[in-house]
Amino acid sequence: MTRTVYYTATSLDGFIADERHSLDWLLSRHSDEHGPMGYAEFEKQVGALAMGATTYEWVQQHGGPEAWSYTVPAWVFTHRQLTAYPGADIRFTAADVAEVHAQMVAAAGGRDVWVVGGGDLAGQFADRGLLDEVVVAITPVTLGGGAPLLPRRLELRRTEEAVNGEFVCVRYDVVRR
């Protein structure tokens, strides 16, 4: 069954990027992508992606033209004109997440839809009752400000936790009201 999952890392004080949209605080940390709750196993379960314009632009700015490593369809939610990666299945949309979600689930082919980020986009899926799971790798650093992890009130139920390198990883189901 396809689940819509927000899989991300956060600072201890709840930010996914600092005030300059930098991830230096995250990328300097050690984790094992094949370890508990690691990226390698998660990625195998992903059949479609959703990301906001800021996340997409960060990938472009920090990885260059070869940075797009995803092989599954991706939806970028934006009101801006953005440049696609040649040959990549990227669909730019300004539609509400509820209007696009069924297309994403169909494209995922029974695998999960990964909400890559940011936090507000994950919140939009949650607002529409479409977010099933939140998986967070908590980094031992505080930022004091920046892009919030999930700027919504959500009720969550912890289903798994693990330590992976410097990260404490926690999986939550979203509790429907």
Short mmCIF file of N, CA and C in Angstrom, two decimals:
data_model
loop_
_atom_site.label_atom_id
_atom_site.label_comp_id
_atom_site.label_asym_id
_atom_site.label_seq_id
_atom_site.Cartn_x
_atom_site.Cartn_y
_atom_site.Cartn_z
N MET A 1 0.84 -1.19 0.00
CA MET A 1 0.00 0.00 0.00
C MET A 1 0.88 1.25 0.00
N THR A 2 0.59 2.16 -0.86
CA THR A 2 1.36 3.40 -0.96
C THR A 2 1.10 4.28 0.25
N ARG A 3 2.19 4.74 0.84
CA ARG A 3 2.10 5.70 1.95
C ARG A 3 2.77 6.99 1.51
N THR A 4 2.31 8.10 2.04
CA THR A 4 2.94 9.38 1.79
C THR A 4 3.77 9.70 3.02
N VAL A 5 5.10 9.82 2.82
CA VAL A 5 6.06 9.87 3.92
C VAL A 5 6.92 11.13 3.82
N TYR A 6 7.00 11.84 4.92
CA TYR A 6 7.93 12.97 5.04
C TYR A 6 9.16 12.42 5.74
N TYR A 7 10.24 12.20 4.99
CA TYR A 7 11.49 11.63 5.49
C TYR A 7 12.53 12.73 5.41
N THR A 8 13.07 13.13 6.57
CA THR A 8 13.95 14.30 6.60
C THR A 8 14.87 14.24 7.80
N ALA A 9 15.77 15.19 7.87
CA ALA A 9 16.62 15.39 9.05
C ALA A 9 16.29 16.75 9.64
N THR A 10 16.53 16.87 10.92
CA THR A 10 16.24 18.12 11.62
C THR A 10 17.30 18.39 12.67
N SER A 11 17.48 19.66 12.97
CA SER A 11 18.33 20.02 14.11
C SER A 11 17.55 19.69 15.39
N LEU A 12 18.24 19.63 16.49
CA LEU A 12 17.59 19.33 17.77
C LEU A 12 16.48 20.33 18.09
N ASP A 13 16.64 21.58 17.64
CA ASP A 13 15.61 22.58 17.90
C ASP A 13 14.59 22.73 16.77
N GLY A 14 14.54 21.75 15.88
CA GLY A 14 13.42 21.66 14.95
C GLY A 14 13.52 22.41 13.63
N PHE A 15 14.73 22.56 13.08
CA PHE A 15 14.89 23.24 11.80
C PHE A 15 15.53 22.30 10.78
N ILE A 16 15.05 22.37 9.53
CA ILE A 16 15.58 21.51 8.47
C ILE A 16 16.63 22.21 7.62
N ALA A 17 16.76 23.51 7.78
CA ALA A 17 17.80 24.31 7.13
C ALA A 17 18.01 25.55 7.99
N ASP A 18 19.20 26.12 7.92
CA ASP A 18 19.42 27.32 8.72
C ASP A 18 18.83 28.55 8.02
N GLU A 19 19.04 29.71 8.58
CA GLU A 19 18.42 30.93 8.04
C GLU A 19 18.91 31.30 6.64
N ARG A 20 20.06 30.75 6.22
CA ARG A 20 20.59 31.00 4.88
C ARG A 20 20.27 29.83 3.94
N HIS A 21 19.40 28.94 4.35
CA HIS A 21 19.04 27.72 3.61
C HIS A 21 20.21 26.76 3.47
N SER A 22 21.17 26.88 4.36
CA SER A 22 22.35 26.01 4.32
C SER A 22 22.08 24.70 5.05
N LEU A 23 22.69 23.64 4.54
CA LEU A 23 22.64 22.33 5.19
C LEU A 23 24.04 21.91 5.66
N ASP A 24 24.98 22.84 5.75
CA ASP A 24 26.33 22.51 6.19
C ASP A 24 26.32 21.82 7.55
N TRP A 25 25.46 22.25 8.43
CA TRP A 25 25.34 21.66 9.76
C TRP A 25 24.94 20.19 9.69
N LEU A 26 24.24 19.80 8.63
CA LEU A 26 23.77 18.43 8.44
C LEU A 26 24.78 17.59 7.68
N LEU A 27 25.31 18.12 6.60
CA LEU A 27 26.17 17.36 5.71
C LEU A 27 27.53 17.03 6.33
N SER A 28 27.87 17.68 7.42
CA SER A 28 29.13 17.38 8.10
C SER A 28 28.98 16.27 9.14
N ARG A 29 27.79 15.72 9.28
CA ARG A 29 27.50 14.69 10.30
C ARG A 29 27.64 13.29 9.71
N HIS A 30 27.98 12.34 10.57
CA HIS A 30 28.15 10.95 10.16
C HIS A 30 26.88 10.15 10.38
N SER A 31 26.50 9.40 9.34
CA SER A 31 25.45 8.38 9.47
C SER A 31 25.78 7.28 8.47
N ASP A 32 25.18 6.13 8.67
CA ASP A 32 25.37 4.99 7.78
C ASP A 32 24.11 4.85 6.94
N GLU A 33 24.20 5.14 5.63
CA GLU A 33 23.00 5.09 4.80
C GLU A 33 22.41 3.69 4.74
N HIS A 34 23.20 2.66 5.09
CA HIS A 34 22.71 1.29 5.13
C HIS A 34 22.35 0.86 6.55
N GLY A 35 22.53 1.76 7.51
CA GLY A 35 22.26 1.45 8.91
C GLY A 35 20.79 1.59 9.26
N PRO A 36 20.48 1.52 10.55
CA PRO A 36 19.09 1.60 11.00
C PRO A 36 18.39 2.87 10.50
N MET A 37 17.24 2.69 9.86
CA MET A 37 16.43 3.77 9.32
C MET A 37 17.20 4.64 8.33
N GLY A 38 18.19 4.05 7.67
CA GLY A 38 19.06 4.77 6.75
C GLY A 38 18.40 5.04 5.40
N TYR A 39 19.02 5.93 4.66
CA TYR A 39 18.48 6.39 3.38
C TYR A 39 18.42 5.28 2.33
N ALA A 40 19.41 4.40 2.28
CA ALA A 40 19.48 3.39 1.22
C ALA A 40 18.23 2.49 1.22
N GLU A 41 17.83 2.03 2.39
CA GLU A 41 16.64 1.17 2.47
C GLU A 41 15.37 1.97 2.20
N PHE A 42 15.32 3.19 2.72
CA PHE A 42 14.16 4.04 2.49
C PHE A 42 13.96 4.30 1.00
N GLU A 43 15.05 4.65 0.31
CA GLU A 43 14.97 5.01 -1.10
C GLU A 43 14.39 3.88 -1.96
N LYS A 44 14.66 2.64 -1.60
CA LYS A 44 14.14 1.49 -2.35
C LYS A 44 12.62 1.43 -2.33
N GLN A 45 12.01 2.04 -1.32
CA GLN A 45 10.56 1.99 -1.15
C GLN A 45 9.85 3.16 -1.82
N VAL A 46 10.60 4.08 -2.42
CA VAL A 46 10.04 5.31 -2.98
C VAL A 46 9.71 5.13 -4.45
N GLY A 47 8.47 5.49 -4.82
CA GLY A 47 8.04 5.42 -6.21
C GLY A 47 7.74 6.76 -6.84
N ALA A 48 7.65 7.81 -6.02
CA ALA A 48 7.40 9.17 -6.52
C ALA A 48 7.86 10.16 -5.46
N LEU A 49 8.20 11.37 -5.92
CA LEU A 49 8.70 12.42 -5.05
C LEU A 49 7.82 13.66 -5.11
N ALA A 50 7.78 14.39 -4.00
CA ALA A 50 7.18 15.72 -3.96
C ALA A 50 8.17 16.64 -3.27
N MET A 51 8.39 17.80 -3.86
CA MET A 51 9.27 18.77 -3.20
C MET A 51 8.82 20.18 -3.56
N GLY A 52 9.16 21.10 -2.69
CA GLY A 52 8.87 22.49 -2.94
C GLY A 52 9.96 23.13 -3.78
N ALA A 53 9.70 24.34 -4.22
CA ALA A 53 10.64 25.06 -5.09
C ALA A 53 11.96 25.34 -4.39
N THR A 54 11.94 25.68 -3.11
CA THR A 54 13.18 25.99 -2.40
C THR A 54 14.07 24.76 -2.31
N THR A 55 13.48 23.60 -2.04
CA THR A 55 14.25 22.36 -1.99
C THR A 55 14.83 22.06 -3.37
N TYR A 56 14.03 22.19 -4.40
CA TYR A 56 14.49 21.93 -5.77
C TYR A 56 15.64 22.86 -6.14
N GLU A 57 15.49 24.13 -5.83
CA GLU A 57 16.56 25.09 -6.14
C GLU A 57 17.82 24.79 -5.35
N TRP A 58 17.68 24.32 -4.12
CA TRP A 58 18.86 23.96 -3.32
C TRP A 58 19.62 22.84 -4.02
N VAL A 59 18.91 21.82 -4.50
CA VAL A 59 19.55 20.72 -5.22
C VAL A 59 20.29 21.26 -6.44
N GLN A 60 19.64 22.13 -7.18
CA GLN A 60 20.29 22.70 -8.38
C GLN A 60 21.53 23.52 -8.03
N GLN A 61 21.44 24.33 -7.01
CA GLN A 61 22.55 25.22 -6.66
C GLN A 61 23.73 24.48 -6.05
N HIS A 62 23.47 23.38 -5.37
CA HIS A 62 24.55 22.70 -4.66
C HIS A 62 25.05 21.45 -5.35
N GLY A 63 24.37 21.02 -6.38
CA GLY A 63 24.79 19.80 -7.03
C GLY A 63 25.14 19.96 -8.49
N GLY A 64 24.74 21.05 -9.07
CA GLY A 64 25.02 21.27 -10.48
C GLY A 64 24.13 20.43 -11.36
N PRO A 65 24.43 20.40 -12.65
CA PRO A 65 23.56 19.72 -13.61
C PRO A 65 23.48 18.21 -13.43
N GLU A 66 24.44 17.60 -12.75
CA GLU A 66 24.40 16.15 -12.53
C GLU A 66 23.78 15.78 -11.19
N ALA A 67 23.27 16.74 -10.45
CA ALA A 67 22.81 16.49 -9.09
C ALA A 67 21.53 15.67 -9.02
N TRP A 68 20.77 15.63 -10.08
CA TRP A 68 19.48 14.93 -10.03
C TRP A 68 19.73 13.42 -10.14
N SER A 69 19.67 12.74 -9.03
CA SER A 69 19.97 11.30 -9.01
C SER A 69 18.70 10.46 -8.92
N TYR A 70 17.55 11.10 -8.89
CA TYR A 70 16.30 10.37 -8.71
C TYR A 70 15.86 9.74 -10.04
N THR A 71 15.36 8.54 -9.95
CA THR A 71 14.91 7.82 -11.15
C THR A 71 13.40 7.66 -11.18
N VAL A 72 12.72 8.20 -10.19
CA VAL A 72 11.26 8.11 -10.12
C VAL A 72 10.65 9.45 -10.47
N PRO A 73 9.37 9.48 -10.86
CA PRO A 73 8.72 10.75 -11.17
C PRO A 73 8.73 11.70 -9.97
N ALA A 74 8.91 12.98 -10.26
CA ALA A 74 8.95 13.99 -9.21
C ALA A 74 8.00 15.14 -9.54
N TRP A 75 7.30 15.61 -8.53
CA TRP A 75 6.45 16.79 -8.64
C TRP A 75 7.11 17.89 -7.83
N VAL A 76 7.31 19.04 -8.46
CA VAL A 76 7.86 20.21 -7.79
C VAL A 76 6.74 21.23 -7.69
N PHE A 77 6.36 21.55 -6.46
CA PHE A 77 5.28 22.50 -6.21
C PHE A 77 5.87 23.90 -6.18
N THR A 78 5.44 24.72 -7.15
CA THR A 78 6.06 26.03 -7.31
C THR A 78 5.13 26.99 -8.04
N HIS A 79 5.37 28.26 -7.81
CA HIS A 79 4.73 29.33 -8.59
C HIS A 79 5.79 30.05 -9.42
N ARG A 80 7.01 29.51 -9.41
CA ARG A 80 8.13 30.11 -10.13
C ARG A 80 8.42 29.34 -11.42
N GLN A 81 9.14 29.98 -12.32
CA GLN A 81 9.64 29.31 -13.51
C GLN A 81 10.96 28.66 -13.14
N LEU A 82 11.03 27.35 -13.19
CA LEU A 82 12.24 26.62 -12.84
C LEU A 82 12.71 25.81 -14.04
N THR A 83 13.99 25.51 -14.06
CA THR A 83 14.59 24.74 -15.13
C THR A 83 14.63 23.27 -14.77
N ALA A 84 14.17 22.43 -15.68
CA ALA A 84 14.18 20.98 -15.44
C ALA A 84 15.54 20.40 -15.76
N TYR A 85 15.83 19.27 -15.15
CA TYR A 85 17.02 18.50 -15.51
C TYR A 85 16.71 17.72 -16.78
N PRO A 86 17.58 17.77 -17.77
CA PRO A 86 17.34 17.04 -19.02
C PRO A 86 17.14 15.54 -18.77
N GLY A 87 16.09 15.00 -19.35
CA GLY A 87 15.82 13.57 -19.24
C GLY A 87 15.15 13.12 -17.96
N ALA A 88 15.00 14.01 -17.00
CA ALA A 88 14.37 13.65 -15.73
C ALA A 88 12.85 13.80 -15.82
N ASP A 89 12.13 12.94 -15.13
CA ASP A 89 10.67 13.01 -15.10
C ASP A 89 10.25 13.94 -13.97
N ILE A 90 10.28 15.24 -14.26
CA ILE A 90 9.95 16.28 -13.28
C ILE A 90 8.72 17.03 -13.78
N ARG A 91 7.74 17.14 -12.90
CA ARG A 91 6.49 17.82 -13.26
C ARG A 91 6.32 19.02 -12.34
N PHE A 92 6.38 20.20 -12.91
CA PHE A 92 6.21 21.43 -12.15
C PHE A 92 4.72 21.73 -12.05
N THR A 93 4.27 22.08 -10.84
CA THR A 93 2.85 22.33 -10.65
C THR A 93 2.65 23.42 -9.61
N ALA A 94 1.59 24.19 -9.82
CA ALA A 94 1.15 25.18 -8.84
C ALA A 94 -0.17 24.73 -8.21
N ALA A 95 -0.59 23.51 -8.51
CA ALA A 95 -1.86 22.99 -8.00
C ALA A 95 -1.76 22.68 -6.51
N ASP A 96 -2.92 22.59 -5.89
CA ASP A 96 -3.01 22.15 -4.51
C ASP A 96 -2.56 20.69 -4.43
N VAL A 97 -1.90 20.32 -3.32
CA VAL A 97 -1.40 18.95 -3.18
C VAL A 97 -2.52 17.92 -3.31
N ALA A 98 -3.72 18.27 -2.88
CA ALA A 98 -4.84 17.32 -2.97
C ALA A 98 -5.20 17.02 -4.42
N GLU A 99 -5.01 17.99 -5.32
CA GLU A 99 -5.32 17.78 -6.73
C GLU A 99 -4.32 16.87 -7.42
N VAL A 100 -3.11 16.80 -6.92
CA VAL A 100 -2.02 16.08 -7.57
C VAL A 100 -1.73 14.74 -6.90
N HIS A 101 -2.16 14.57 -5.67
CA HIS A 101 -1.79 13.39 -4.89
C HIS A 101 -2.15 12.08 -5.57
N ALA A 102 -3.34 11.97 -6.14
CA ALA A 102 -3.75 10.72 -6.79
C ALA A 102 -2.82 10.37 -7.95
N GLN A 103 -2.37 11.37 -8.70
CA GLN A 103 -1.41 11.14 -9.79
C GLN A 103 -0.09 10.61 -9.24
N MET A 104 0.33 11.17 -8.12
CA MET A 104 1.58 10.75 -7.50
C MET A 104 1.49 9.30 -7.03
N VAL A 105 0.38 8.97 -6.39
CA VAL A 105 0.18 7.60 -5.89
C VAL A 105 0.16 6.62 -7.06
N ALA A 106 -0.54 6.97 -8.14
CA ALA A 106 -0.59 6.10 -9.31
C ALA A 106 0.81 5.91 -9.90
N ALA A 107 1.58 7.00 -10.01
CA ALA A 107 2.93 6.92 -10.56
C ALA A 107 3.87 6.11 -9.66
N ALA A 108 3.61 6.11 -8.37
CA ALA A 108 4.45 5.39 -7.41
C ALA A 108 4.34 3.87 -7.58
N GLY A 109 3.28 3.40 -8.21
CA GLY A 109 3.16 1.98 -8.52
C GLY A 109 3.22 1.06 -7.31
N GLY A 110 2.55 1.45 -6.23
CA GLY A 110 2.54 0.61 -5.04
C GLY A 110 3.65 0.93 -4.06
N ARG A 111 4.62 1.74 -4.48
CA ARG A 111 5.67 2.17 -3.55
C ARG A 111 5.24 3.49 -2.92
N ASP A 112 6.07 4.05 -2.07
CA ASP A 112 5.71 5.24 -1.31
C ASP A 112 5.93 6.53 -2.08
N VAL A 113 5.20 7.56 -1.68
CA VAL A 113 5.42 8.93 -2.13
C VAL A 113 6.26 9.60 -1.06
N TRP A 114 7.42 10.12 -1.45
CA TRP A 114 8.32 10.78 -0.51
C TRP A 114 8.15 12.29 -0.63
N VAL A 115 7.71 12.91 0.46
CA VAL A 115 7.71 14.37 0.55
C VAL A 115 9.12 14.74 1.00
N VAL A 116 9.92 15.22 0.05
CA VAL A 116 11.33 15.51 0.31
C VAL A 116 11.46 16.75 1.19
N GLY A 117 10.64 17.72 0.96
CA GLY A 117 10.67 18.94 1.72
C GLY A 117 10.16 20.08 0.87
N GLY A 118 9.98 21.15 1.48
CA GLY A 118 10.24 21.47 2.87
C GLY A 118 9.08 21.16 3.79
N GLY A 119 9.26 21.69 4.99
CA GLY A 119 8.31 21.45 6.05
C GLY A 119 6.91 21.98 5.76
N ASP A 120 6.84 23.13 5.11
CA ASP A 120 5.52 23.67 4.79
C ASP A 120 4.79 22.78 3.78
N LEU A 121 5.52 22.25 2.80
CA LEU A 121 4.89 21.34 1.84
C LEU A 121 4.38 20.09 2.56
N ALA A 122 5.18 19.53 3.45
CA ALA A 122 4.72 18.38 4.24
C ALA A 122 3.47 18.75 5.02
N GLY A 123 3.45 19.97 5.55
CA GLY A 123 2.27 20.45 6.27
C GLY A 123 1.04 20.55 5.38
N GLN A 124 1.22 20.93 4.12
CA GLN A 124 0.09 21.00 3.19
C GLN A 124 -0.50 19.61 2.96
N PHE A 125 0.36 18.59 2.83
CA PHE A 125 -0.14 17.22 2.71
C PHE A 125 -0.89 16.83 3.99
N ALA A 126 -0.35 17.19 5.14
CA ALA A 126 -1.00 16.88 6.42
C ALA A 126 -2.35 17.59 6.53
N ASP A 127 -2.40 18.86 6.12
CA ASP A 127 -3.65 19.62 6.18
C ASP A 127 -4.77 18.94 5.40
N ARG A 128 -4.43 18.26 4.33
CA ARG A 128 -5.41 17.59 3.47
C ARG A 128 -5.65 16.14 3.86
N GLY A 129 -5.02 15.70 4.98
CA GLY A 129 -5.19 14.32 5.43
C GLY A 129 -4.46 13.31 4.57
N LEU A 130 -3.42 13.75 3.86
CA LEU A 130 -2.70 12.89 2.92
C LEU A 130 -1.35 12.41 3.42
N LEU A 131 -0.87 12.94 4.53
CA LEU A 131 0.43 12.54 5.07
C LEU A 131 0.23 11.37 6.03
N ASP A 132 0.92 10.26 5.77
CA ASP A 132 0.76 9.05 6.57
C ASP A 132 1.84 8.88 7.63
N GLU A 133 3.05 9.32 7.32
CA GLU A 133 4.18 8.99 8.18
C GLU A 133 5.20 10.12 8.16
N VAL A 134 5.85 10.33 9.30
CA VAL A 134 6.94 11.29 9.41
C VAL A 134 8.14 10.51 9.96
N VAL A 135 9.26 10.57 9.23
CA VAL A 135 10.49 9.92 9.66
C VAL A 135 11.55 11.01 9.79
N VAL A 136 12.09 11.15 10.99
CA VAL A 136 13.00 12.26 11.28
C VAL A 136 14.31 11.73 11.84
N ALA A 137 15.41 12.20 11.28
CA ALA A 137 16.74 11.96 11.84
C ALA A 137 17.15 13.23 12.57
N ILE A 138 17.26 13.14 13.87
CA ILE A 138 17.55 14.31 14.70
C ILE A 138 19.06 14.44 14.88
N THR A 139 19.56 15.60 14.51
CA THR A 139 20.99 15.89 14.49
C THR A 139 21.40 16.60 15.78
N PRO A 140 22.55 16.26 16.35
CA PRO A 140 22.97 16.88 17.61
C PRO A 140 23.55 18.29 17.42
N VAL A 141 22.70 19.18 16.95
CA VAL A 141 23.09 20.58 16.78
C VAL A 141 21.82 21.42 16.91
N THR A 142 21.96 22.62 17.44
CA THR A 142 20.85 23.56 17.44
C THR A 142 21.21 24.72 16.51
N LEU A 143 20.21 25.25 15.83
CA LEU A 143 20.43 26.31 14.85
C LEU A 143 19.88 27.66 15.32
N GLY A 144 18.90 27.65 16.19
CA GLY A 144 18.34 28.89 16.69
C GLY A 144 17.39 29.60 15.73
N GLY A 145 17.21 29.07 14.55
CA GLY A 145 16.30 29.64 13.56
C GLY A 145 16.53 29.00 12.21
N GLY A 146 15.60 29.26 11.31
CA GLY A 146 15.71 28.71 9.97
C GLY A 146 14.37 28.19 9.48
N ALA A 147 14.42 27.20 8.59
CA ALA A 147 13.20 26.60 8.04
C ALA A 147 12.69 25.54 9.01
N PRO A 148 11.47 25.69 9.51
CA PRO A 148 10.96 24.75 10.51
C PRO A 148 10.69 23.37 9.94
N LEU A 149 10.86 22.37 10.79
CA LEU A 149 10.62 20.98 10.43
C LEU A 149 9.22 20.76 9.89
N LEU A 150 8.23 21.22 10.61
CA LEU A 150 6.84 20.99 10.22
C LEU A 150 5.99 22.04 10.92
N PRO A 151 5.75 23.17 10.25
CA PRO A 151 5.07 24.28 10.90
C PRO A 151 3.56 24.09 11.01
N ARG A 152 3.16 22.98 11.59
CA ARG A 152 1.75 22.66 11.82
C ARG A 152 1.67 21.92 13.14
N ARG A 153 0.49 21.91 13.70
CA ARG A 153 0.24 21.03 14.84
C ARG A 153 -0.28 19.71 14.28
N LEU A 154 0.42 18.64 14.61
CA LEU A 154 0.02 17.30 14.21
C LEU A 154 0.11 16.37 15.40
N GLU A 155 -0.80 15.44 15.48
CA GLU A 155 -0.70 14.38 16.46
C GLU A 155 0.00 13.22 15.79
N LEU A 156 1.03 12.70 16.45
CA LEU A 156 1.83 11.63 15.89
C LEU A 156 1.92 10.48 16.91
N ARG A 157 2.11 9.27 16.38
CA ARG A 157 2.31 8.10 17.24
C ARG A 157 3.64 7.46 16.85
N ARG A 158 4.57 7.40 17.82
CA ARG A 158 5.89 6.83 17.56
C ARG A 158 5.76 5.33 17.30
N THR A 159 6.39 4.87 16.21
CA THR A 159 6.32 3.46 15.86
C THR A 159 7.70 2.79 15.83
N GLU A 160 8.77 3.60 15.76
CA GLU A 160 10.12 3.04 15.70
C GLU A 160 11.12 4.11 16.06
N GLU A 161 12.22 3.69 16.65
CA GLU A 161 13.34 4.59 16.90
C GLU A 161 14.63 3.81 16.79
N ALA A 162 15.70 4.52 16.43
CA ALA A 162 17.01 3.89 16.27
C ALA A 162 18.09 4.96 16.35
N VAL A 163 19.30 4.52 16.60
CA VAL A 163 20.46 5.40 16.54
C VAL A 163 21.25 5.00 15.31
N ASN A 164 21.60 6.00 14.50
CA ASN A 164 22.39 5.77 13.29
C ASN A 164 23.49 6.83 13.28
N GLY A 165 24.71 6.43 13.56
CA GLY A 165 25.81 7.38 13.63
C GLY A 165 25.53 8.44 14.68
N GLU A 166 25.58 9.70 14.26
CA GLU A 166 25.32 10.81 15.18
C GLU A 166 23.82 11.13 15.32
N PHE A 167 22.98 10.43 14.59
CA PHE A 167 21.56 10.76 14.53
C PHE A 167 20.72 9.85 15.42
N VAL A 168 19.69 10.43 16.00
CA VAL A 168 18.62 9.66 16.62
C VAL A 168 17.46 9.73 15.63
N CYS A 169 17.02 8.57 15.16
CA CYS A 169 15.99 8.50 14.12
C CYS A 169 14.69 8.02 14.74
N VAL A 170 13.60 8.67 14.36
CA VAL A 170 12.29 8.33 14.89
C VAL A 170 11.27 8.28 13.76
N ARG A 171 10.47 7.22 13.76
CA ARG A 171 9.38 7.06 12.78
C ARG A 171 8.07 7.26 13.53
N TYR A 172 7.19 8.06 12.92
CA TYR A 172 5.87 8.35 13.50
C TYR A 172 4.79 8.09 12.45
N ASP A 173 3.68 7.54 12.89
CA ASP A 173 2.47 7.54 12.09
C ASP A 173 1.71 8.82 12.40
N VAL A 174 1.09 9.40 11.39
CA VAL A 174 0.23 10.57 11.61
C VAL A 174 -1.11 10.06 12.11
N VAL A 175 -1.55 10.61 13.22
CA VAL A 175 -2.83 10.22 13.82
C VAL A 175 -3.93 11.06 13.18
N ARG A 176 -4.87 10.38 12.56
CA ARG A 176 -6.00 11.08 11.92
C ARG A 176 -7.04 11.42 12.99
N ARG A 177 -7.60 12.58 12.87
CA ARG A 177 -8.64 12.99 13.83
C ARG A 177 -10.00 12.76 13.27
#
